[in-house]
GROMACS .gro file of C-alpha atoms in nm:
model
  105
    1MET     CA    1  -1.877   0.938   1.192
    2ILE     CA    2  -2.033   0.932   0.825
    3LYS     CA    3  -2.334   0.995   0.967
    4GLN     CA    4  -2.211   1.251   1.215
    5ILE     CA    5  -2.014   1.440   0.941
    6GLY     CA    6  -2.115   1.306   0.657
    7PRO     CA    7  -1.967   1.227   0.337
    8GLU     CA    8  -1.816   1.545   0.224
    9GLY     CA    9  -1.630   1.575   0.549
   10LEU     CA   10  -1.408   1.274   0.549
   11ASP     CA   11  -1.154   1.104   0.275
   12PHE     CA   12  -1.034   0.769   0.342
   13PHE     CA   13  -0.794   0.617   0.067
   14THR     CA   14  -0.487   0.334   0.078
   15PHE     CA   15  -0.178   0.372  -0.106
   16SER     CA   16  -0.009   0.061  -0.213
   17ALA     CA   17   0.376   0.037  -0.301
   18ALA     CA   18   0.478   0.033  -0.723
   19ASP     CA   19   0.756  -0.183  -0.539
   20LEU     CA   20   0.841  -0.393  -0.820
   21HIS     CA   21   0.818  -0.092  -1.081
   22TRP     CA   22   1.003   0.217  -0.886
   23PRO     CA   23   1.346   0.198  -1.117
   24GLU     CA   24   1.475   0.457  -0.813
   25LEU     CA   25   1.409   0.192  -0.546
   26HIS     CA   26   1.581  -0.067  -0.736
   27LYS     CA   27   1.956   0.174  -0.775
   28LEU     CA   28   1.927   0.177  -0.342
   29MET     CA   29   1.954  -0.198  -0.373
   30PRO     CA   30   2.310  -0.298  -0.255
   31SER     CA   31   2.295  -0.631  -0.426
   32ASN     CA   32   2.322  -0.459  -0.803
   33GLY     CA   33   2.241  -0.097  -0.790
   34ASN     CA   34   2.112  -0.213  -1.172
   35SER     CA   35   1.764  -0.071  -1.257
   36GLU     CA   36   1.747  -0.261  -1.554
   37THR     CA   37   1.704  -0.585  -1.406
   38SER     CA   38   1.425  -0.839  -1.430
   39ALA     CA   39   1.148  -0.872  -1.262
   40LYS     CA   40   1.225  -1.164  -1.072
   41ASN     CA   41   1.564  -0.961  -0.898
   42HIS     CA   42   1.352  -0.676  -0.800
   43GLN     CA   43   1.175  -0.923  -0.648
   44GLN     CA   44   1.430  -1.085  -0.439
   45ASN     CA   45   1.591  -0.771  -0.365
   46ILE     CA   46   1.302  -0.666  -0.215
   47ILE     CA   47   1.281  -0.976   0.010
   48ASP     CA   48   1.616  -0.945   0.115
   49ASN     CA   49   1.583  -0.571   0.181
   50PRO     CA   50   1.263  -0.467   0.266
   51HIS     CA   51   1.429  -0.202   0.521
   52ILE     CA   52   1.456  -0.037   0.196
   53ALA     CA   53   1.188  -0.051   0.023
   54ASP     CA   54   0.963   0.048   0.350
   55TRP     CA   55   1.187   0.340   0.384
   56PHE     CA   56   1.176   0.424  -0.018
   57PHE     CA   57   0.751   0.409   0.036
   58TYR     CA   58   0.722   0.635   0.332
   59LYS     CA   59   0.958   0.846   0.202
   60ARG     CA   60   0.759   0.886  -0.145
   61PHE     CA   61   0.374   0.867   0.041
   62GLU     CA   62   0.552   1.134   0.340
   63ILE     CA   63   0.561   1.341  -0.029
   64PHE     CA   64   0.249   1.300  -0.124
   65PHE     CA   65   0.069   1.339   0.145
   66ASN     CA   66   0.232   1.692   0.298
   67ASP     CA   67   0.187   1.805  -0.083
   68VAL     CA   68  -0.113   1.680  -0.199
   69LEU     CA   69  -0.362   1.518   0.023
   70LYS     CA   70  -0.241   1.794   0.314
   71GLU     CA   71  -0.275   2.061   0.079
   72LYS     CA   72  -0.512   2.006  -0.232
   73TRP     CA   73  -0.764   1.834   0.043
   74GLU     CA   74  -0.699   2.090   0.289
   75LEU     CA   75  -0.707   1.852   0.602
   76GLU     CA   76  -0.732   1.962   0.958
   77ASP     CA   77  -0.656   1.655   1.073
   78TRP     CA   78  -0.565   1.330   1.027
   79TRP     CA   79  -0.495   0.941   1.092
   80TYR     CA   80  -0.317   0.665   0.900
   81ARG     CA   81  -0.153   0.338   0.963
   82PHE     CA   82   0.075   0.082   0.738
   83GLU     CA   83   0.095  -0.265   0.731
   84TRP     CA   84   0.248  -0.579   0.515
   85GLN     CA   85   0.062  -0.835   0.264
   86HIS     CA   86   0.191  -1.171   0.289
   87ARG     CA   87   0.461  -1.071   0.050
   88GLY     CA   88   0.614  -0.821   0.276
   89SER     CA   89   0.493  -0.533  -0.001
   90VAL     CA   90   0.368  -0.225   0.234
   91HIS     CA   91   0.071  -0.049   0.190
   92VAL     CA   92  -0.125   0.210   0.425
   93HIS     CA   93  -0.483   0.322   0.500
   94GLY     CA   94  -0.629   0.658   0.628
   95ILE     CA   95  -0.880   0.935   0.725
   96GLY     CA   96  -0.889   1.267   0.723
   97LYS     CA   97  -1.099   1.534   0.791
   98ARG     CA   98  -1.096   1.828   0.523
   99ARG     CA   99  -1.113   2.146   0.739
  100GLY     CA  100  -1.474   2.333   0.825
  101ALA     CA  101  -1.569   2.002   0.853
  102PRO     CA  102  -1.868   1.956   1.103
  103SER     CA  103  -1.702   1.812   1.413
  104ILE     CA  104  -1.718   1.475   1.528
  105GLU     CA  105  -1.757   1.539   1.860
   0.00000   0.00000   0.00000
């Protein structure tokens, strides 16, 4: 694809969760709701409640993608996928095609 449309037409991205450093996430955790707990407690909260951590990451990514990537990069087409590291922390990889970039076909 790079040879077809050039590097200026495609944007590759990877975003990972700073899940141990998001006080807003840890306030949502059912175990304590206290964002001032230790890093060990934060890690255990994420292990015990992966659905909350994943939802929180997805919402943060969705807002960033819609408000920054699509608007500022002027994306007209994109693809991305979520993956989980061995310890369960989510990240997303993707590619976006900018408006006005040559066709891939």
